[in-house]
Short mmCIF file of C-alpha atoms in Angstrom, two decimals:
data_model
loop_
_atom_site.label_atom_id
_atom_site.label_comp_id
_atom_site.label_asym_id
_atom_site.label_seq_id
_atom_site.Cartn_x
_atom_site.Cartn_y
_atom_site.Cartn_z
CA MET A 1 -96.73 212.78 136.59
CA ALA A 2 -98.52 212.12 139.99
CA PRO A 3 -100.67 208.67 140.39
CA PRO A 4 -104.25 208.06 139.42
CA ARG A 5 -106.19 208.83 142.29
CA LYS A 6 -107.68 205.77 144.05
CA ASN A 7 -110.45 207.13 145.65
CA ILE A 8 -111.97 209.85 143.76
CA ASP A 9 -114.63 212.17 146.66
CA LEU A 10 -117.95 212.03 145.51
CA PRO A 11 -121.14 212.86 146.78
CA LEU A 12 -123.21 209.68 147.88
CA PRO A 13 -126.14 210.44 144.98
CA VAL A 14 -123.52 211.14 142.65
CA ARG A 15 -122.03 207.59 143.70
CA ARG A 16 -125.38 205.70 143.54
CA LEU A 17 -125.98 207.32 140.44
CA LEU A 18 -123.12 206.37 138.77
CA ARG A 19 -123.74 202.47 139.20
CA LYS A 20 -126.67 203.07 138.71
CA LEU A 21 -125.95 204.26 135.32
CA GLY A 22 -123.30 201.16 134.79
CA GLY A 23 -125.77 198.69 136.11
CA ASP A 24 -127.88 199.52 133.44
CA ILE A 25 -125.10 200.07 131.09
CA ARG A 26 -124.76 196.46 131.11
CA ALA A 27 -128.19 194.85 131.34
CA ALA A 28 -128.78 196.96 128.01
CA ARG A 29 -125.59 195.06 126.10
CA LEU A 30 -126.97 191.71 127.82
CA ARG A 31 -130.53 192.65 126.42
CA ARG A 32 -129.17 192.79 123.27
CA ARG A 33 -126.29 190.24 123.14
CA ILE A 34 -123.30 192.03 122.69
CA PRO A 35 -119.95 190.52 123.86
CA THR A 36 -117.88 192.61 126.18
CA GLN A 37 -115.02 192.38 123.05
CA ILE A 38 -117.68 193.12 120.27
CA MET A 39 -118.97 195.89 122.52
CA ALA A 40 -115.80 197.02 123.49
CA GLU A 41 -114.40 197.20 120.19
CA ARG A 42 -117.24 199.48 119.03
CA ALA A 43 -117.20 201.98 121.34
CA SER A 44 -113.15 201.85 120.42
CA MET A 45 -112.19 201.06 123.94
CA SER A 46 -110.63 198.36 125.97
CA ARG A 47 -112.77 195.91 127.82
CA MET A 48 -111.33 196.78 131.19
CA THR A 49 -113.15 200.21 130.29
CA LEU A 50 -115.90 199.25 129.22
CA HIS A 51 -115.71 196.26 132.49
CA LYS A 52 -115.55 200.22 134.40
CA ALA A 53 -118.33 201.96 133.25
CA GLU A 54 -120.62 198.88 133.99
CA LYS A 55 -119.04 198.87 137.45
CA GLY A 56 -120.05 202.95 137.16
CA ASP A 57 -116.68 204.07 138.34
CA PRO A 58 -116.23 207.98 138.59
CA GLY A 59 -112.74 207.71 136.67
CA VAL A 60 -114.16 206.60 133.16
CA SER A 61 -114.25 210.08 131.21
CA LEU A 62 -118.02 211.19 130.42
CA GLY A 63 -116.95 210.87 126.39
CA ASN A 64 -116.56 206.99 127.21
CA TYR A 65 -120.19 206.78 128.58
CA ALA A 66 -122.00 208.68 125.86
CA THR A 67 -119.84 206.17 123.17
CA ILE A 68 -121.37 203.11 124.88
CA LEU A 69 -124.62 204.95 125.56
CA PHE A 70 -124.85 205.77 121.52
CA VAL A 71 -123.08 202.36 120.35
CA LEU A 72 -126.36 200.91 122.07
CA GLY A 73 -129.25 203.45 120.59
CA LEU A 74 -129.51 205.50 123.98
CA HIS A 75 -127.92 208.36 123.34
CA ASP A 76 -131.04 210.29 122.40
CA GLY A 77 -131.63 211.69 126.12
CA LEU A 78 -127.85 213.07 126.90
CA GLY A 79 -128.49 216.74 125.21
CA ASP A 80 -131.14 217.00 127.80
CA ILE A 81 -129.04 216.72 130.93
CA ALA A 82 -128.26 219.99 131.52
CA ASP A 83 -130.49 221.50 129.21
CA VAL A 84 -132.21 225.13 129.91
CA LYS A 85 -135.31 223.47 129.91
CA ASN A 86 -134.61 221.30 132.79
CA ASP A 87 -133.69 223.45 135.04
CA PRO A 88 -136.34 225.15 137.12
CA VAL A 89 -133.65 226.84 139.60
CA GLY A 90 -131.97 228.61 136.96
CA GLN A 91 -134.71 229.94 135.16
CA ASP A 92 -136.11 231.13 138.38
CA LEU A 93 -132.44 233.12 139.46
CA GLU A 94 -132.71 234.42 135.45
CA GLU A 95 -136.19 235.63 135.94
CA GLU A 96 -135.21 237.80 139.03
CA ASN A 97 -132.13 239.46 137.24
CA LEU A 98 -134.38 240.52 134.08
CA PRO A 99 -134.39 244.18 134.54
CA GLN A 100 -137.54 246.09 135.14
CA ARG A 101 -137.51 248.04 132.11
CA ILE A 102 -135.98 249.00 129.05
CA ARG A 103 -135.10 252.04 128.06
CA ARG A 104 -135.30 254.11 124.88
CA PRO A 105 -131.57 254.64 123.42
CA GLY A 106 -130.91 258.27 123.30
CA LYS A 107 -130.52 260.49 120.72
CA SER A 108 -126.89 260.79 120.28
CA SER A 109 -126.40 256.76 120.32
CA GLY A 110 -125.10 255.23 117.72
CA LYS A 111 -123.61 258.46 116.20
CA LYS A 112 -119.93 259.20 115.96
CA ALA A 113 -118.83 262.44 117.15
CA ALA A 114 -117.32 265.10 114.00
CA SER A 115 -114.05 265.43 113.75
#
């Protein structure tokens, strides 16, 4: 088995967003006055994993980040992250590929040939 990668190559904006997410998670935990041990137990993870998440470590799984947000009561927006309504580029591309017209099915469509 290959050793885990220490440096995960991520675009700089992604690294910044993960660090912001981690910092926001930490701030939310502190505002709620939840100690790390209790938070880790509620999220079913080790304190080390929680610490890494609060630092924005890209090696922490999306599932762990989602669980932490759930425990903090901040999970409502997760379902909207890649929702089609938040994807104007995808919507424009889909509209470009719509057919110009839709033809009515022919008389023989849907009927089986006699054997």
